[in-house]
């Protein structure tokens, strides 16, 4: 292996001649620049430098081997010069200093009593970028808040005088055992929240015997995730279809070969929603030389930076092609109407997720839980209900939320952000505790409802007469913050 000095690397810092250091290796990425899904600019910012810290949270380790020809690796950087780079890096910003103080003061894990506690801690101890990316949602974030609020419009009709000494909350999702009716849904960029990324969730899923859906845009590679799986652990795979069908095929087939048991195709994101918290973060952090309009358009937050590969042409006719490249069951993630639920069944899908992408896509999309009765009733009328499993995600924060979804006909629910918050603030132990808290809440809720098993939780145990009534006008924080009240002028007379 050739050794190259840091000074030498630094000379290759232009669009015509661009080298970067990643994990101690020097790469010539000049020819790759136009192909980078995140755009040229983000790489050019790192030209001639050690890009590892910027690279790691976004990319799985094996992406270099899969995207760059072997000759792009020019050698290893001289370790002596790397030490210098590391020294420069350890200068802490004020923001980081404050964060490290807060980390020292964070409550003990056993003080976390519900998922909101984790969210509160994560908002303090996460890096500004991680918080902006995980917490952000579309436009005025009205759907984001509505996702949880909708559960407040469902009330219980508990049954009493039943022997509830034993409760069994286990179920099967697409035929696979799950200790309770919840799976970890796909969320991108795990390493923003924790240096190890998604494998933290994989390990916690195993210890709780639940299923994890692996995201296309994980920070860990499929290999890294499969390698930490326990015996018999089940993974599903979430797909963002690539405009290049060969890549899509390869991604699906790799997931299947690594043992994933179902393909969840995301159908609600042909274009990424505007997540302004995320976008603003990049604006603040952008170096002064790219704070002009033209460059800013390319620099619209972590999500948009890596989303340009997504196929906005995805349509119902593609389902036949998906069937031809995989034998995994196919589930559409992001169904939001009965009409599309019917089409999903007609096109032979095995499941649907009623989801609005955690409120990150179309603001004013209804919550999954609100759509559930409409879909269940409609499919039942058409004799199609037994053809698909129905899942709901968005806004699940309590055991009672899970039971409400089960009562209304969901097979299971997905959960995303809350576990990222638990992971960002307390690592694997945090995720395990968050899941345990949910399990405890589910058990209590079942007992107090008079249900021994999930099958005993029936639609007549919930009162949904107000579910679809949006009686309260959602608060529009941006509008209210900007609105100037009309103050009548007082006459001086
Ligand atoms: O919600 C998201 O942030 C998301 O799904 C996504 C999509 C494309 C790139 C990065 C994240």
PDB file of N, CA and C and ligand atoms in Angstrom, residues 133 136 186-189 217 238 240 266 269 272 275 278 302-310 333 357 360-361, ligand 1:
ATOM      1  N   UNK A 133     -32.829  16.662  11.783  1.00  0.00           N
ATOM      2  CA  UNK A 133     -33.235  15.660  10.796  1.00  0.00           C
ATOM      3  C   UNK A 133     -34.318  14.729  11.347  1.00  0.00           C
ATOM      4  N   UNK A 136     -37.716  16.721  12.317  1.00  0.00           N
ATOM      5  CA  UNK A 136     -38.381  17.575  11.332  1.00  0.00           C
ATOM      6  C   UNK A 136     -39.571  16.871  10.693  1.00  0.00           C
ATOM      7  N   UNK A 186     -38.661   1.675   9.293  1.00  0.00           N
ATOM      8  CA  UNK A 186     -37.416   2.156   8.684  1.00  0.00           C
ATOM      9  C   UNK A 186     -37.258   3.655   8.886  1.00  0.00           C
ATOM     10  N   UNK A 187     -36.076   4.067   9.309  1.00  0.00           N
ATOM     11  CA  UNK A 187     -35.746   5.488   9.397  1.00  0.00           C
ATOM     12  C   UNK A 187     -34.298   5.611   8.911  1.00  0.00           C
ATOM     13  N   UNK A 188     -34.026   6.656   8.139  1.00  0.00           N
ATOM     14  CA  UNK A 188     -32.696   6.790   7.531  1.00  0.00           C
ATOM     15  C   UNK A 188     -31.670   7.352   8.525  1.00  0.00           C
ATOM     16  N   UNK A 189     -30.417   7.218   8.185  1.00  0.00           N
ATOM     17  CA  UNK A 189     -29.324   7.938   8.850  1.00  0.00           C
ATOM     18  C   UNK A 189     -29.181   7.687  10.354  1.00  0.00           C
ATOM     19  N   UNK A 217     -31.874   3.582   3.195  1.00  0.00           N
ATOM     20  CA  UNK A 217     -30.882   4.614   3.473  1.00  0.00           C
ATOM     21  C   UNK A 217     -30.289   4.491   4.874  1.00  0.00           C
ATOM     22  N   UNK A 238     -37.099  -2.108   3.819  1.00  0.00           N
ATOM     23  CA  UNK A 238     -37.823  -0.968   3.244  1.00  0.00           C
ATOM     24  C   UNK A 238     -37.103  -0.515   1.999  1.00  0.00           C
ATOM     25  N   UNK A 240     -36.595   2.202  -1.173  1.00  0.00           N
ATOM     26  CA  UNK A 240     -36.793   3.363  -2.029  1.00  0.00           C
ATOM     27  C   UNK A 240     -36.391   2.927  -3.417  1.00  0.00           C
ATOM     28  N   UNK A 266     -41.800   1.957  -0.179  1.00  0.00           N
ATOM     29  CA  UNK A 266     -42.319   3.279   0.214  1.00  0.00           C
ATOM     30  C   UNK A 266     -42.987   3.931  -0.989  1.00  0.00           C
ATOM     31  N   UNK A 269     -43.445   8.912  -1.222  1.00  0.00           N
ATOM     32  CA  UNK A 269     -42.352   9.891  -1.304  1.00  0.00           C
ATOM     33  C   UNK A 269     -41.748  10.004  -2.711  1.00  0.00           C
ATOM     34  N   UNK A 272     -39.544  14.507  -2.022  1.00  0.00           N
ATOM     35  CA  UNK A 272     -39.430  14.669  -0.580  1.00  0.00           C
ATOM     36  C   UNK A 272     -40.160  15.920  -0.106  1.00  0.00           C
ATOM     37  N   UNK A 275     -38.911  19.806   4.810  1.00  0.00           N
ATOM     38  CA  UNK A 275     -38.762  19.726   6.266  1.00  0.00           C
ATOM     39  C   UNK A 275     -37.879  20.894   6.671  1.00  0.00           C
ATOM     40  N   UNK A 278     -34.823  20.732   9.137  1.00  0.00           N
ATOM     41  CA  UNK A 278     -33.658  20.111   8.520  1.00  0.00           C
ATOM     42  C   UNK A 278     -32.991  21.071   7.525  1.00  0.00           C
ATOM     43  N   UNK A 302     -30.408  17.209   5.327  1.00  0.00           N
ATOM     44  CA  UNK A 302     -29.804  15.881   5.180  1.00  0.00           C
ATOM     45  C   UNK A 302     -30.624  15.000   4.247  1.00  0.00           C
ATOM     46  N   UNK A 303     -31.952  15.045   4.388  1.00  0.00           N
ATOM     47  CA  UNK A 303     -32.796  14.141   3.608  1.00  0.00           C
ATOM     48  C   UNK A 303     -32.722  14.453   2.118  1.00  0.00           C
ATOM     49  N   UNK A 304     -32.950  15.724   1.790  1.00  0.00           N
ATOM     50  CA  UNK A 304     -32.944  16.064   0.362  1.00  0.00           C
ATOM     51  C   UNK A 304     -31.587  15.807  -0.273  1.00  0.00           C
ATOM     52  N   UNK A 305     -30.554  15.969   0.545  1.00  0.00           N
ATOM     53  CA  UNK A 305     -29.199  15.793  -0.007  1.00  0.00           C
ATOM     54  C   UNK A 305     -29.005  14.392  -0.567  1.00  0.00           C
ATOM     55  N   UNK A 306     -29.723  13.426  -0.017  1.00  0.00           N
ATOM     56  CA  UNK A 306     -29.465  12.053  -0.471  1.00  0.00           C
ATOM     57  C   UNK A 306     -30.679  11.403  -1.121  1.00  0.00           C
ATOM     58  N   UNK A 307     -31.619  12.235  -1.566  1.00  0.00           N
ATOM     59  CA  UNK A 307     -32.868  11.649  -2.064  1.00  0.00           C
ATOM     60  C   UNK A 307     -33.024  11.700  -3.578  1.00  0.00           C
ATOM     61  N   UNK A 308     -32.028  12.270  -4.271  1.00  0.00           N
ATOM     62  CA  UNK A 308     -32.248  12.523  -5.697  1.00  0.00           C
ATOM     63  C   UNK A 308     -32.332  11.241  -6.534  1.00  0.00           C
ATOM     64  N   UNK A 309     -31.944  10.104  -5.956  1.00  0.00           N
ATOM     65  CA  UNK A 309     -31.985   8.854  -6.724  1.00  0.00           C
ATOM     66  C   UNK A 309     -33.387   8.257  -6.784  1.00  0.00           C
ATOM     67  N   UNK A 310     -34.302   8.735  -5.917  1.00  0.00           N
ATOM     68  CA  UNK A 310     -35.616   8.087  -5.778  1.00  0.00           C
ATOM     69  C   UNK A 310     -36.441   8.240  -7.054  1.00  0.00           C
ATOM     70  N   UNK A 333     -45.982   0.771   1.657  1.00  0.00           N
ATOM     71  CA  UNK A 333     -45.884   1.601   2.860  1.00  0.00           C
ATOM     72  C   UNK A 333     -46.207   3.046   2.482  1.00  0.00           C
ATOM     73  N   UNK A 357     -45.783   8.808   6.557  1.00  0.00           N
ATOM     74  CA  UNK A 357     -44.345   9.018   6.624  1.00  0.00           C
ATOM     75  C   UNK A 357     -43.980   9.908   7.823  1.00  0.00           C
ATOM     76  N   UNK A 360     -43.881  13.669   7.438  1.00  0.00           N
ATOM     77  CA  UNK A 360     -42.721  14.297   6.803  1.00  0.00           C
ATOM     78  C   UNK A 360     -42.929  14.572   5.320  1.00  0.00           C
ATOM     79  N   UNK A 361     -44.113  14.146   4.798  1.00  0.00           N
ATOM     80  CA  UNK A 361     -44.328  14.298   3.357  1.00  0.00           C
ATOM     81  C   UNK A 361     -45.395  15.356   3.063  1.00  0.00           C
TER      82      UNK A 361
HETATM   83  O1  LIG B   1     -38.253  10.667   5.984  1.00  0.00           O
HETATM   84  C1  LIG B   1     -37.117  10.705   5.513  1.00  0.00           C
HETATM   85  O2  LIG B   1     -36.281  11.488   5.934  1.00  0.00           O
HETATM   86  C2  LIG B   1     -36.808   9.823   4.408  1.00  0.00           C
HETATM   87  O3  LIG B   1     -37.536   8.898   4.214  1.00  0.00           O
HETATM   88  C3  LIG B   1     -35.669  10.070   3.523  1.00  0.00           C
HETATM   89  C4  LIG B   1     -35.852   9.992   2.163  1.00  0.00           C
HETATM   90  C5  LIG B   1     -34.787  10.243   1.325  1.00  0.00           C
HETATM   91  C6  LIG B   1     -33.556  10.545   1.836  1.00  0.00           C
HETATM   92  C7  LIG B   1     -33.379  10.601   3.194  1.00  0.00           C
HETATM   93  C8  LIG B   1     -34.424  10.361   4.031  1.00  0.00           C
END
